[in-house]
Amino acid sequence: MRKIQGGLLAQERDTGMIGDFKSLKVVTKRKPTDDEYTALEFAWKVCKHVKSNAIVYTSKDQALGIGVGQTSRVDSAKLGAMKAIKALKNSVVASDAFFPNRDGIDFIAKVGVTAVIQPGGSIKDNDVIAVADEYNMAMVFTGIRHFRH
């Protein structure tokens, strides 16, 4: 709970769990590789613990860059890339909420991301999926949104 001017903000604890990541809905033409699935699972777990709007870049065993707290998802993607501790080529991304526009996918593809895990649920999901397909990027929808303020 947090006090805000004129009221109180209440948020439930994020207890959403995913059992088998390989059972999630792959929405792109290309499915993640086994290494990408491992990295996506790790990225999703890290993403749960950082503030929204979160973009988390990882390898299969290391967080590489994290962008959070921006009002724009693409700005979080840029911040995470700027803060990266290693090159992002062949990394994956977890996003705590859906990508509302193609600009975020365009940016993460440019820095070398090969797979994305996100909740889905945007009215522009089909457009974002098409962009991921343009880059031969794998994209998985969880149906679960992380949201931490």
mmCIF file of N, CA and C in Angstrom:
data_model
loop_
_atom_site.group_PDB
_atom_site.id
_atom_site.type_symbol
_atom_site.label_atom_id
_atom_site.label_comp_id
_atom_site.label_asym_id
_atom_site.label_seq_id
_atom_site.Cartn_x
_atom_site.Cartn_y
_atom_site.Cartn_z
ATOM 1 N N MET A 1 0.835 -1.170 0.000
ATOM 2 C CA MET A 1 0.000 0.000 0.000
ATOM 3 C C MET A 1 0.888 1.244 0.000
ATOM 4 N N ARG A 2 0.442 2.240 -0.739
ATOM 5 C CA ARG A 2 1.157 3.517 -0.781
ATOM 6 C C ARG A 2 0.159 4.650 -0.692
ATOM 7 N N LYS A 3 0.531 5.659 0.076
ATOM 8 C CA LYS A 3 -0.282 6.859 0.143
ATOM 9 C C LYS A 3 -0.041 7.685 -1.107
ATOM 10 N N ILE A 4 -1.111 8.202 -1.658
ATOM 11 C CA ILE A 4 -1.023 9.138 -2.758
ATOM 12 C C ILE A 4 -1.926 10.317 -2.423
ATOM 13 N N GLN A 5 -1.714 11.430 -3.097
ATOM 14 C CA GLN A 5 -2.529 12.599 -2.807
ATOM 15 C C GLN A 5 -4.000 12.263 -3.057
ATOM 16 N N GLY A 6 -4.782 12.422 -2.029
ATOM 17 C CA GLY A 6 -6.213 12.170 -2.151
ATOM 18 C C GLY A 6 -6.620 10.715 -2.047
ATOM 19 N N GLY A 7 -5.717 9.851 -1.636
ATOM 20 C CA GLY A 7 -6.128 8.454 -1.542
ATOM 21 C C GLY A 7 -5.008 7.501 -1.194
ATOM 22 N N LEU A 8 -5.230 6.262 -1.551
ATOM 23 C CA LEU A 8 -4.328 5.170 -1.229
ATOM 24 C C LEU A 8 -4.261 4.232 -2.424
ATOM 25 N N LEU A 9 -3.077 3.784 -2.765
ATOM 26 C CA LEU A 9 -2.886 2.825 -3.843
ATOM 27 C C LEU A 9 -2.654 1.467 -3.199
ATOM 28 N N ALA A 10 -3.499 0.511 -3.554
ATOM 29 C CA ALA A 10 -3.350 -0.855 -3.032
ATOM 30 C C ALA A 10 -3.001 -1.782 -4.178
ATOM 31 N N GLN A 11 -2.027 -2.642 -3.953
ATOM 32 C CA GLN A 11 -1.587 -3.578 -4.977
ATOM 33 C C GLN A 11 -1.410 -4.948 -4.334
ATOM 34 N N GLU A 12 -1.930 -5.966 -4.989
ATOM 35 C CA GLU A 12 -1.755 -7.326 -4.486
ATOM 36 C C GLU A 12 -0.367 -7.819 -4.828
ATOM 37 N N ARG A 13 0.114 -8.754 -4.044
ATOM 38 C CA ARG A 13 1.409 -9.364 -4.297
ATOM 39 C C ARG A 13 1.346 -10.167 -5.596
ATOM 40 N N ASP A 14 2.393 -10.082 -6.402
ATOM 41 C CA ASP A 14 2.478 -10.814 -7.668
ATOM 42 C C ASP A 14 2.867 -12.259 -7.360
ATOM 43 N N THR A 15 1.888 -13.143 -7.395
ATOM 44 C CA THR A 15 2.156 -14.557 -7.095
ATOM 45 C C THR A 15 2.018 -15.434 -8.330
ATOM 46 N N GLY A 16 1.866 -14.802 -9.502
ATOM 47 C CA GLY A 16 1.713 -15.570 -10.742
ATOM 48 C C GLY A 16 2.933 -16.434 -11.025
ATOM 49 N N MET A 17 2.688 -17.691 -11.248
ATOM 50 C CA MET A 17 3.768 -18.649 -11.529
ATOM 51 C C MET A 17 3.482 -19.340 -12.857
ATOM 52 N N ILE A 18 4.521 -19.708 -13.551
ATOM 53 C CA ILE A 18 4.399 -20.490 -14.777
ATOM 54 C C ILE A 18 5.138 -21.788 -14.537
ATOM 55 N N GLY A 19 4.432 -22.891 -14.719
ATOM 56 C CA GLY A 19 5.049 -24.196 -14.491
ATOM 57 C C GLY A 19 5.995 -24.591 -15.608
ATOM 58 N N ASP A 20 5.464 -24.820 -16.788
ATOM 59 C CA ASP A 20 6.248 -25.291 -17.926
ATOM 60 C C ASP A 20 6.296 -24.198 -18.989
ATOM 61 N N PHE A 21 7.427 -23.551 -19.122
ATOM 62 C CA PHE A 21 7.557 -22.446 -20.072
ATOM 63 C C PHE A 21 7.373 -22.912 -21.510
ATOM 64 N N LYS A 22 7.694 -24.152 -21.794
ATOM 65 C CA LYS A 22 7.535 -24.662 -23.158
ATOM 66 C C LYS A 22 6.073 -24.883 -23.522
ATOM 67 N N SER A 23 5.182 -24.781 -22.536
ATOM 68 C CA SER A 23 3.754 -24.927 -22.833
ATOM 69 C C SER A 23 3.088 -23.571 -23.121
ATOM 70 N N LEU A 24 3.847 -22.487 -22.998
ATOM 71 C CA LEU A 24 3.302 -21.161 -23.280
ATOM 72 C C LEU A 24 3.028 -21.008 -24.772
ATOM 73 N N LYS A 25 2.186 -20.044 -25.100
ATOM 74 C CA LYS A 25 1.773 -19.809 -26.484
ATOM 75 C C LYS A 25 2.873 -19.096 -27.272
ATOM 76 N N VAL A 26 3.427 -19.793 -28.263
ATOM 77 C CA VAL A 26 4.379 -19.178 -29.186
ATOM 78 C C VAL A 26 3.553 -18.525 -30.282
ATOM 79 N N VAL A 27 3.706 -17.218 -30.456
ATOM 80 C CA VAL A 27 2.850 -16.477 -31.378
ATOM 81 C C VAL A 27 3.537 -16.117 -32.699
ATOM 82 N N THR A 28 4.832 -16.375 -32.782
ATOM 83 C CA THR A 28 5.588 -16.081 -33.997
ATOM 84 C C THR A 28 5.792 -17.355 -34.802
ATOM 85 N N LYS A 29 6.289 -17.172 -36.006
ATOM 86 C CA LYS A 29 6.573 -18.321 -36.876
ATOM 87 C C LYS A 29 7.695 -19.181 -36.304
ATOM 88 N N ARG A 30 8.681 -18.521 -35.710
ATOM 89 C CA ARG A 30 9.822 -19.258 -35.145
ATOM 90 C C ARG A 30 9.593 -19.519 -33.672
ATOM 91 N N LYS A 31 9.815 -20.757 -33.270
ATOM 92 C CA LYS A 31 9.740 -21.114 -31.847
ATOM 93 C C LYS A 31 11.103 -20.873 -31.205
ATOM 94 N N PRO A 32 11.110 -20.596 -29.902
ATOM 95 C CA PRO A 32 12.406 -20.445 -29.217
ATOM 96 C C PRO A 32 13.197 -21.754 -29.226
ATOM 97 N N THR A 33 14.506 -21.625 -29.268
ATOM 98 C CA THR A 33 15.372 -22.789 -29.111
ATOM 99 C C THR A 33 15.359 -23.209 -27.639
ATOM 100 N N ASP A 34 15.927 -24.353 -27.316
ATOM 101 C CA ASP A 34 16.003 -24.781 -25.915
ATOM 102 C C ASP A 34 16.761 -23.761 -25.068
ATOM 103 N N ASP A 35 17.885 -23.241 -25.592
ATOM 104 C CA ASP A 35 18.647 -22.223 -24.850
ATOM 105 C C ASP A 35 17.831 -20.952 -24.666
ATOM 106 N N GLU A 36 17.076 -20.566 -25.690
ATOM 107 C CA GLU A 36 16.233 -19.378 -25.562
ATOM 108 C C GLU A 36 15.128 -19.593 -24.527
ATOM 109 N N TYR A 37 14.529 -20.787 -24.500
ATOM 110 C CA TYR A 37 13.514 -21.060 -23.476
ATOM 111 C C TYR A 37 14.105 -20.910 -22.077
ATOM 112 N N THR A 38 15.312 -21.433 -21.881
ATOM 113 C CA THR A 38 15.981 -21.306 -20.581
ATOM 114 C C THR A 38 16.197 -19.834 -20.238
ATOM 115 N N ALA A 39 16.666 -19.067 -21.218
ATOM 116 C CA ALA A 39 16.908 -17.639 -21.006
ATOM 117 C C ALA A 39 15.607 -16.878 -20.782
ATOM 118 N N LEU A 40 14.549 -17.226 -21.513
ATOM 119 C CA LEU A 40 13.254 -16.559 -21.340
ATOM 120 C C LEU A 40 12.685 -16.823 -19.947
ATOM 121 N N GLU A 41 12.830 -18.042 -19.471
ATOM 122 C CA GLU A 41 12.351 -18.361 -18.119
ATOM 123 C C GLU A 41 13.094 -17.529 -17.081
ATOM 124 N N PHE A 42 14.405 -17.442 -17.228
ATOM 125 C CA PHE A 42 15.205 -16.642 -16.306
ATOM 126 C C PHE A 42 14.813 -15.164 -16.390
ATOM 127 N N ALA A 43 14.676 -14.647 -17.611
ATOM 128 C CA ALA A 43 14.314 -13.238 -17.800
ATOM 129 C C ALA A 43 12.955 -12.937 -17.177
ATOM 130 N N TRP A 44 11.993 -13.842 -17.333
ATOM 131 C CA TRP A 44 10.653 -13.631 -16.780
ATOM 132 C C TRP A 44 10.700 -13.576 -15.254
ATOM 133 N N LYS A 45 11.515 -14.422 -14.651
ATOM 134 C CA LYS A 45 11.632 -14.424 -13.184
ATOM 135 C C LYS A 45 12.284 -13.131 -12.683
ATOM 136 N N VAL A 46 13.286 -12.649 -13.383
ATOM 137 C CA VAL A 46 13.920 -11.384 -12.999
ATOM 138 C C VAL A 46 12.924 -10.237 -13.170
ATOM 139 N N CYS A 47 12.209 -10.250 -14.266
ATOM 140 C CA CYS A 47 11.256 -9.184 -14.591
ATOM 141 C C CYS A 47 10.208 -9.006 -13.489
ATOM 142 N N LYS A 48 9.838 -10.080 -12.860
ATOM 143 C CA LYS A 48 8.830 -10.037 -11.793
ATOM 144 C C LYS A 48 9.266 -9.135 -10.638
ATOM 145 N N HIS A 49 10.559 -9.002 -10.428
ATOM 146 C CA HIS A 49 11.073 -8.324 -9.243
ATOM 147 C C HIS A 49 11.556 -6.897 -9.482
ATOM 148 N N VAL A 50 11.352 -6.375 -10.679
ATOM 149 C CA VAL A 50 11.760 -5.003 -10.949
ATOM 150 C C VAL A 50 10.533 -4.144 -11.233
ATOM 151 N N LYS A 51 10.692 -2.855 -11.082
ATOM 152 C CA LYS A 51 9.559 -1.934 -11.260
ATOM 153 C C LYS A 51 9.105 -1.873 -12.718
ATOM 154 N N SER A 52 7.819 -1.648 -12.869
ATOM 155 C CA SER A 52 7.229 -1.460 -14.209
ATOM 156 C C SER A 52 7.647 -0.082 -14.721
ATOM 157 N N ASN A 53 7.685 0.152 -15.929
ATOM 158 C CA ASN A 53 7.619 -0.625 -17.144
ATOM 159 C C ASN A 53 8.954 -1.319 -17.350
ATOM 160 N N ALA A 54 9.008 -2.594 -17.155
ATOM 161 C CA ALA A 54 10.266 -3.328 -17.139
ATOM 162 C C ALA A 54 10.588 -3.954 -18.483
ATOM 163 N N ILE A 55 11.833 -3.807 -18.870
ATOM 164 C CA ILE A 55 12.427 -4.545 -19.980
ATOM 165 C C ILE A 55 13.704 -5.156 -19.414
ATOM 166 N N VAL A 56 13.793 -6.482 -19.458
ATOM 167 C CA VAL A 56 14.926 -7.199 -18.885
ATOM 168 C C VAL A 56 15.611 -7.994 -19.987
ATOM 169 N N TYR A 57 16.887 -7.693 -20.230
ATOM 170 C CA TYR A 57 17.714 -8.426 -21.186
ATOM 171 C C TYR A 57 18.499 -9.475 -20.417
ATOM 172 N N THR A 58 18.487 -10.723 -20.884
ATOM 173 C CA THR A 58 19.289 -11.755 -20.228
ATOM 174 C C THR A 58 19.893 -12.711 -21.255
ATOM 175 N N SER A 59 20.902 -13.441 -20.775
ATOM 176 C CA SER A 59 21.339 -14.668 -21.420
ATOM 177 C C SER A 59 20.628 -15.769 -20.631
ATOM 178 N N LYS A 60 21.026 -17.009 -20.803
ATOM 179 C CA LYS A 60 20.321 -18.063 -20.060
ATOM 180 C C LYS A 60 20.705 -18.128 -18.589
ATOM 181 N N ASP A 61 21.764 -17.403 -18.203
ATOM 182 C CA ASP A 61 22.177 -17.470 -16.799
ATOM 183 C C ASP A 61 22.644 -16.140 -16.212
ATOM 184 N N GLN A 62 22.370 -15.019 -16.921
ATOM 185 C CA GLN A 62 22.845 -13.741 -16.423
ATOM 186 C C GLN A 62 21.947 -12.610 -16.917
ATOM 187 N N ALA A 63 21.576 -11.725 -15.993
ATOM 188 C CA ALA A 63 20.898 -10.494 -16.389
ATOM 189 C C ALA A 63 21.940 -9.597 -17.045
ATOM 190 N N LEU A 64 21.624 -9.080 -18.215
ATOM 191 C CA LEU A 64 22.586 -8.272 -18.962
ATOM 192 C C LEU A 64 22.282 -6.781 -18.897
ATOM 193 N N GLY A 65 21.019 -6.435 -18.865
ATOM 194 C CA GLY A 65 20.614 -5.040 -18.803
ATOM 195 C C GLY A 65 19.160 -4.950 -18.386
ATOM 196 N N ILE A 66 18.835 -3.942 -17.583
ATOM 197 C CA ILE A 66 17.473 -3.793 -17.082
ATOM 198 C C ILE A 66 17.064 -2.331 -17.216
ATOM 199 N N GLY A 67 15.942 -2.120 -17.877
ATOM 200 C CA GLY A 67 15.373 -0.782 -17.997
ATOM 201 C C GLY A 67 14.020 -0.767 -17.312
ATOM 202 N N VAL A 68 13.818 0.159 -16.377
ATOM 203 C CA VAL A 68 12.575 0.185 -15.595
ATOM 204 C C VAL A 68 12.105 1.608 -15.346
ATOM 205 N N GLY A 69 10.852 1.710 -14.941
ATOM 206 C CA GLY A 69 10.320 2.955 -14.426
ATOM 207 C C GLY A 69 10.054 4.043 -15.448
ATOM 208 N N GLN A 70 10.148 3.739 -16.723
ATOM 209 C CA GLN A 70 9.920 4.744 -17.755
ATOM 210 C C GLN A 70 8.433 4.763 -18.137
ATOM 211 N N THR A 71 7.975 5.868 -18.670
ATOM 212 C CA THR A 71 6.578 5.944 -19.099
ATOM 213 C C THR A 71 6.378 5.312 -20.469
ATOM 214 N N SER A 72 7.453 4.993 -21.137
ATOM 215 C CA SER A 72 7.420 4.394 -22.466
ATOM 216 C C SER A 72 8.190 3.078 -22.445
ATOM 217 N N ARG A 73 7.602 2.042 -23.020
ATOM 218 C CA ARG A 73 8.270 0.734 -23.077
ATOM 219 C C ARG A 73 9.546 0.822 -23.915
ATOM 220 N N VAL A 74 9.524 1.568 -25.022
ATOM 221 C CA VAL A 74 10.727 1.694 -25.841
ATOM 222 C C VAL A 74 11.820 2.443 -25.073
ATOM 223 N N ASP A 75 11.451 3.414 -24.243
ATOM 224 C CA ASP A 75 12.457 4.103 -23.422
ATOM 225 C C ASP A 75 13.077 3.135 -22.405
ATOM 226 N N SER A 76 12.268 2.239 -21.839
ATOM 227 C CA SER A 76 12.820 1.214 -20.939
ATOM 228 C C SER A 76 13.767 0.290 -21.694
ATOM 229 N N ALA A 77 13.418 -0.047 -22.932
ATOM 230 C CA ALA A 77 14.288 -0.894 -23.749
ATOM 231 C C ALA A 77 15.622 -0.193 -24.009
ATOM 232 N N LYS A 78 15.558 1.096 -24.315
ATOM 233 C CA LYS A 78 16.782 1.865 -24.561
ATOM 234 C C LYS A 78 17.616 1.993 -23.299
ATOM 235 N N LEU A 79 16.972 2.250 -22.164
ATOM 236 C CA LEU A 79 17.692 2.369 -20.898
ATOM 237 C C LEU A 79 18.376 1.045 -20.537
ATOM 238 N N GLY A 80 17.660 -0.061 -20.692
ATOM 239 C CA GLY A 80 18.250 -1.370 -20.397
ATOM 240 C C GLY A 80 19.449 -1.668 -21.273
ATOM 241 N N ALA A 81 19.360 -1.304 -22.549
ATOM 242 C CA ALA A 81 20.482 -1.523 -23.463
ATOM 243 C C ALA A 81 21.660 -0.632 -23.091
ATOM 244 N N MET A 82 21.370 0.599 -22.716
ATOM 245 C CA MET A 82 22.419 1.541 -22.329
ATOM 246 C C MET A 82 23.150 1.051 -21.067
ATOM 247 N N LYS A 83 22.416 0.414 -20.156
ATOM 248 C CA LYS A 83 22.992 -0.053 -18.899
ATOM 249 C C LYS A 83 23.580 -1.460 -18.998
ATOM 250 N N ALA A 84 23.497 -2.074 -20.166
ATOM 251 C CA ALA A 84 23.946 -3.466 -20.330
ATOM 252 C C ALA A 84 25.413 -3.638 -19.945
ATOM 253 N N ILE A 85 25.683 -4.757 -19.283
ATOM 254 C CA ILE A 85 27.043 -5.051 -18.836
ATOM 255 C C ILE A 85 27.838 -5.834 -19.880
ATOM 256 N N LYS A 86 27.139 -6.368 -20.883
ATOM 257 C CA LYS A 86 27.757 -7.122 -21.979
ATOM 258 C C LYS A 86 26.991 -6.812 -23.253
ATOM 259 N N ALA A 87 27.548 -7.228 -24.373
ATOM 260 C CA ALA A 87 26.850 -7.080 -25.647
ATOM 261 C C ALA A 87 25.532 -7.844 -25.594
ATOM 262 N N LEU A 88 24.516 -7.333 -26.243
ATOM 263 C CA LEU A 88 23.183 -7.927 -26.190
ATOM 264 C C LEU A 88 22.894 -8.868 -27.362
ATOM 265 N N LYS A 89 23.881 -9.089 -28.208
ATOM 266 C CA LYS A 89 23.692 -10.000 -29.336
ATOM 267 C C LYS A 89 23.308 -11.383 -28.810
ATOM 268 N N ASN A 90 22.251 -11.949 -29.362
ATOM 269 C CA ASN A 90 21.722 -13.274 -28.995
ATOM 270 C C ASN A 90 21.139 -13.319 -27.588
ATOM 271 N N SER A 91 20.746 -12.165 -27.067
ATOM 272 C CA SER A 91 20.078 -12.137 -25.763
ATOM 273 C C SER A 91 18.568 -12.301 -25.971
ATOM 274 N N VAL A 92 17.842 -12.406 -24.865
ATOM 275 C CA VAL A 92 16.381 -12.437 -24.890
ATOM 276 C C VAL A 92 15.873 -11.285 -24.037
ATOM 277 N N VAL A 93 14.582 -10.991 -24.191
ATOM 278 C CA VAL A 93 13.957 -9.914 -23.426
ATOM 279 C C VAL A 93 12.684 -10.419 -22.773
ATOM 280 N N ALA A 94 12.487 -9.987 -21.525
ATOM 281 C CA ALA A 94 11.194 -10.137 -20.853
ATOM 282 C C ALA A 94 10.626 -8.745 -20.657
ATOM 283 N N SER A 95 9.335 -8.622 -20.908
ATOM 284 C CA SER A 95 8.628 -7.366 -20.681
ATOM 285 C C SER A 95 7.483 -7.651 -19.720
ATOM 286 N N ASP A 96 7.341 -6.815 -18.690
ATOM 287 C CA ASP A 96 6.297 -7.049 -17.689
ATOM 288 C C ASP A 96 4.898 -6.801 -18.218
ATOM 289 N N ALA A 97 4.781 -6.114 -19.348
ATOM 290 C CA ALA A 97 3.483 -5.842 -19.967
ATOM 291 C C ALA A 97 3.655 -5.941 -21.479
ATOM 292 N N PHE A 98 2.551 -5.847 -22.190
ATOM 293 C CA PHE A 98 2.607 -5.995 -23.644
ATOM 294 C C PHE A 98 3.368 -4.861 -24.304
ATOM 295 N N PHE A 99 3.861 -5.130 -25.513
ATOM 296 C CA PHE A 99 4.464 -4.102 -26.346
ATOM 297 C C PHE A 99 3.323 -3.420 -27.096
ATOM 298 N N PRO A 100 3.101 -2.122 -26.865
ATOM 299 C CA PRO A 100 1.963 -1.453 -27.481
ATOM 300 C C PRO A 100 2.195 -1.053 -28.945
ATOM 301 N N ASN A 101 3.461 -0.998 -29.349
ATOM 302 C CA ASN A 101 3.803 -0.556 -30.703
ATOM 303 C C ASN A 101 5.029 -1.302 -31.201
ATOM 304 N N ARG A 102 5.288 -1.195 -32.480
ATOM 305 C CA ARG A 102 6.416 -1.895 -33.084
ATOM 306 C C ARG A 102 7.769 -1.309 -32.683
ATOM 307 N N ASP A 103 7.804 -0.042 -32.227
ATOM 308 C CA ASP A 103 9.084 0.613 -31.963
ATOM 309 C C ASP A 103 9.938 -0.133 -30.944
ATOM 310 N N GLY A 104 9.310 -0.735 -29.946
ATOM 311 C CA GLY A 104 10.065 -1.506 -28.954
ATOM 312 C C GLY A 104 10.708 -2.742 -29.565
ATOM 313 N N ILE A 105 9.982 -3.425 -30.420
ATOM 314 C CA ILE A 105 10.520 -4.616 -31.094
ATOM 315 C C ILE A 105 11.616 -4.214 -32.069
ATOM 316 N N ASP A 106 11.391 -3.135 -32.820
ATOM 317 C CA ASP A 106 12.438 -2.641 -33.726
ATOM 318 C C ASP A 106 13.733 -2.370 -32.963
ATOM 319 N N PHE A 107 13.605 -1.732 -31.801
ATOM 320 C CA PHE A 107 14.805 -1.388 -31.036
ATOM 321 C C PHE A 107 15.515 -2.630 -30.508
ATOM 322 N N ILE A 108 14.783 -3.542 -29.874
ATOM 323 C CA ILE A 108 15.463 -4.707 -29.291
ATOM 324 C C ILE A 108 16.054 -5.610 -30.372
ATOM 325 N N ALA A 109 15.442 -5.653 -31.545
ATOM 326 C CA ALA A 109 16.022 -6.419 -32.656
ATOM 327 C C ALA A 109 17.345 -5.794 -33.081
ATOM 328 N N LYS A 110 17.384 -4.466 -33.110
ATOM 329 C CA LYS A 110 18.592 -3.745 -33.525
ATOM 330 C C LYS A 110 19.775 -4.048 -32.605
ATOM 331 N N VAL A 111 19.518 -4.278 -31.302
ATOM 332 C CA VAL A 111 20.630 -4.552 -30.378
ATOM 333 C C VAL A 111 20.964 -6.044 -30.286
ATOM 334 N N GLY A 112 20.198 -6.899 -30.990
ATOM 335 C CA GLY A 112 20.581 -8.303 -31.075
ATOM 336 C C GLY A 112 19.690 -9.305 -30.369
ATOM 337 N N VAL A 113 18.535 -8.896 -29.885
ATOM 338 C CA VAL A 113 17.622 -9.810 -29.190
ATOM 339 C C VAL A 113 17.043 -10.816 -30.188
ATOM 340 N N THR A 114 16.971 -12.075 -29.760
ATOM 341 C CA THR A 114 16.454 -13.134 -30.629
ATOM 342 C C THR A 114 15.109 -13.693 -30.182
ATOM 343 N N ALA A 115 14.701 -13.426 -28.926
ATOM 344 C CA ALA A 115 13.436 -13.972 -28.425
ATOM 345 C C ALA A 115 12.878 -13.061 -27.333
ATOM 346 N N VAL A 116 11.545 -13.044 -27.223
ATOM 347 C CA VAL A 116 10.841 -12.176 -26.282
ATOM 348 C C VAL A 116 9.777 -12.974 -25.544
ATOM 349 N N ILE A 117 9.639 -12.686 -24.254
ATOM 350 C CA ILE A 117 8.516 -13.201 -23.473
ATOM 351 C C ILE A 117 7.766 -11.991 -22.928
ATOM 352 N N GLN A 118 6.460 -12.008 -23.112
ATOM 353 C CA GLN A 118 5.623 -10.886 -22.689
ATOM 354 C C GLN A 118 4.203 -11.405 -22.476
ATOM 355 N N PRO A 119 3.375 -10.630 -21.766
ATOM 356 C CA PRO A 119 2.010 -11.085 -21.492
ATOM 357 C C PRO A 119 1.106 -11.166 -22.713
ATOM 358 N N GLY A 120 1.318 -10.270 -23.695
ATOM 359 C CA GLY A 120 0.340 -10.147 -24.767
ATOM 360 C C GLY A 120 -0.853 -9.368 -24.248
ATOM 361 N N GLY A 121 -1.838 -9.154 -25.103
ATOM 362 C CA GLY A 121 -3.052 -8.492 -24.671
ATOM 363 C C GLY A 121 -3.253 -7.096 -25.225
ATOM 364 N N SER A 122 -2.370 -6.637 -26.103
ATOM 365 C CA SER A 122 -2.529 -5.331 -26.730
ATOM 366 C C SER A 122 -3.479 -5.445 -27.918
ATOM 367 N N ILE A 123 -4.159 -4.353 -28.217
ATOM 368 C CA ILE A 123 -4.981 -4.358 -29.423
ATOM 369 C C ILE A 123 -4.101 -4.410 -30.674
ATOM 370 N N LYS A 124 -2.803 -4.140 -30.502
ATOM 371 C CA LYS A 124 -1.859 -4.184 -31.623
ATOM 372 C C LYS A 124 -0.975 -5.437 -31.588
ATOM 373 N N ASP A 125 -1.378 -6.467 -30.864
ATOM 374 C CA ASP A 125 -0.576 -7.692 -30.793
ATOM 375 C C ASP A 125 -0.218 -8.223 -32.181
ATOM 376 N N ASN A 126 -1.184 -8.270 -33.082
ATOM 377 C CA ASN A 126 -0.907 -8.823 -34.415
ATOM 378 C C ASN A 126 0.169 -8.028 -35.140
ATOM 379 N N ASP A 127 0.170 -6.714 -34.988
ATOM 380 C CA ASP A 127 1.200 -5.877 -35.609
ATOM 381 C C ASP A 127 2.574 -6.158 -35.005
ATOM 382 N N VAL A 128 2.617 -6.282 -33.690
ATOM 383 C CA VAL A 128 3.881 -6.533 -32.988
ATOM 384 C C VAL A 128 4.418 -7.924 -33.343
ATOM 385 N N ILE A 129 3.547 -8.897 -33.443
ATOM 386 C CA ILE A 129 3.954 -10.256 -33.841
ATOM 387 C C ILE A 129 4.529 -10.229 -35.255
ATOM 388 N N ALA A 130 3.892 -9.510 -36.155
ATOM 389 C CA ALA A 130 4.376 -9.407 -37.533
ATOM 390 C C ALA A 130 5.778 -8.801 -37.577
ATOM 391 N N VAL A 131 6.030 -7.809 -36.737
ATOM 392 C CA VAL A 131 7.360 -7.193 -36.681
ATOM 393 C C VAL A 131 8.385 -8.208 -36.167
ATOM 394 N N ALA A 132 8.024 -8.946 -35.132
ATOM 395 C CA ALA A 132 8.925 -9.987 -34.619
ATOM 396 C C ALA A 132 9.231 -11.003 -35.721
ATOM 397 N N ASP A 133 8.225 -11.380 -36.487
ATOM 398 C CA ASP A 133 8.446 -12.300 -37.610
ATOM 399 C C ASP A 133 9.382 -11.702 -38.658
ATOM 400 N N GLU A 134 9.278 -10.398 -38.899
ATOM 401 C CA GLU A 134 10.195 -9.735 -39.842
ATOM 402 C C GLU A 134 11.647 -9.937 -39.427
ATOM 403 N N TYR A 135 11.892 -9.942 -38.134
ATOM 404 C CA TYR A 135 13.253 -10.102 -37.603
ATOM 405 C C TYR A 135 13.602 -11.555 -37.291
ATOM 406 N N ASN A 136 12.709 -12.485 -37.621
ATOM 407 C CA ASN A 136 12.905 -13.902 -37.294
ATOM 408 C C ASN A 136 13.123 -14.098 -35.795
ATOM 409 N N MET A 137 12.422 -13.302 -35.013
ATOM 410 C CA MET A 137 12.487 -13.326 -33.561
ATOM 411 C C MET A 137 11.379 -14.241 -33.040
ATOM 412 N N ALA A 138 11.676 -15.037 -32.044
ATOM 413 C CA ALA A 138 10.651 -15.849 -31.391
ATOM 414 C C ALA A 138 9.950 -14.995 -30.339
ATOM 415 N N MET A 139 8.630 -15.172 -30.210
ATOM 416 C CA MET A 139 7.874 -14.425 -29.204
ATOM 417 C C MET A 139 6.889 -15.365 -28.527
ATOM 418 N N VAL A 140 6.884 -15.294 -27.198
ATOM 419 C CA VAL A 140 6.028 -16.132 -26.369
ATOM 420 C C VAL A 140 5.126 -15.234 -25.534
ATOM 421 N N PHE A 141 3.853 -15.584 -25.465
ATOM 422 C CA PHE A 141 2.893 -14.872 -24.622
ATOM 423 C C PHE A 141 2.635 -15.680 -23.362
ATOM 424 N N THR A 142 2.634 -14.989 -22.223
ATOM 425 C CA THR A 142 2.375 -15.656 -20.941
ATOM 426 C C THR A 142 0.917 -15.554 -20.513
ATOM 427 N N GLY A 143 0.248 -14.477 -20.927
ATOM 428 C CA GLY A 143 -1.106 -14.227 -20.435
ATOM 429 C C GLY A 143 -1.126 -13.697 -19.009
ATOM 430 N N ILE A 144 0.059 -13.484 -18.445
ATOM 431 C CA ILE A 144 0.209 -12.988 -17.070
ATOM 432 C C ILE A 144 1.003 -11.690 -17.126
ATOM 433 N N ARG A 145 0.492 -10.668 -16.466
ATOM 434 C CA ARG A 145 1.211 -9.401 -16.427
ATOM 435 C C ARG A 145 1.845 -9.206 -15.065
ATOM 436 N N HIS A 146 3.137 -8.912 -15.071
ATOM 437 C CA HIS A 146 3.796 -8.461 -13.850
ATOM 438 C C HIS A 146 3.510 -6.969 -13.751
ATOM 439 N N PHE A 147 3.337 -6.470 -12.555
ATOM 440 C CA PHE A 147 3.090 -5.035 -12.393
ATOM 441 C C PHE A 147 3.551 -4.655 -11.006
ATOM 442 N N ARG A 148 4.624 -3.889 -10.933
ATOM 443 C CA ARG A 148 5.194 -3.557 -9.635
ATOM 444 C C ARG A 148 5.484 -2.067 -9.552
ATOM 445 N N HIS A 149 4.840 -1.420 -8.589
ATOM 446 C CA HIS A 149 5.078 0.009 -8.358
ATOM 447 C C HIS A 149 5.449 0.246 -6.911
#
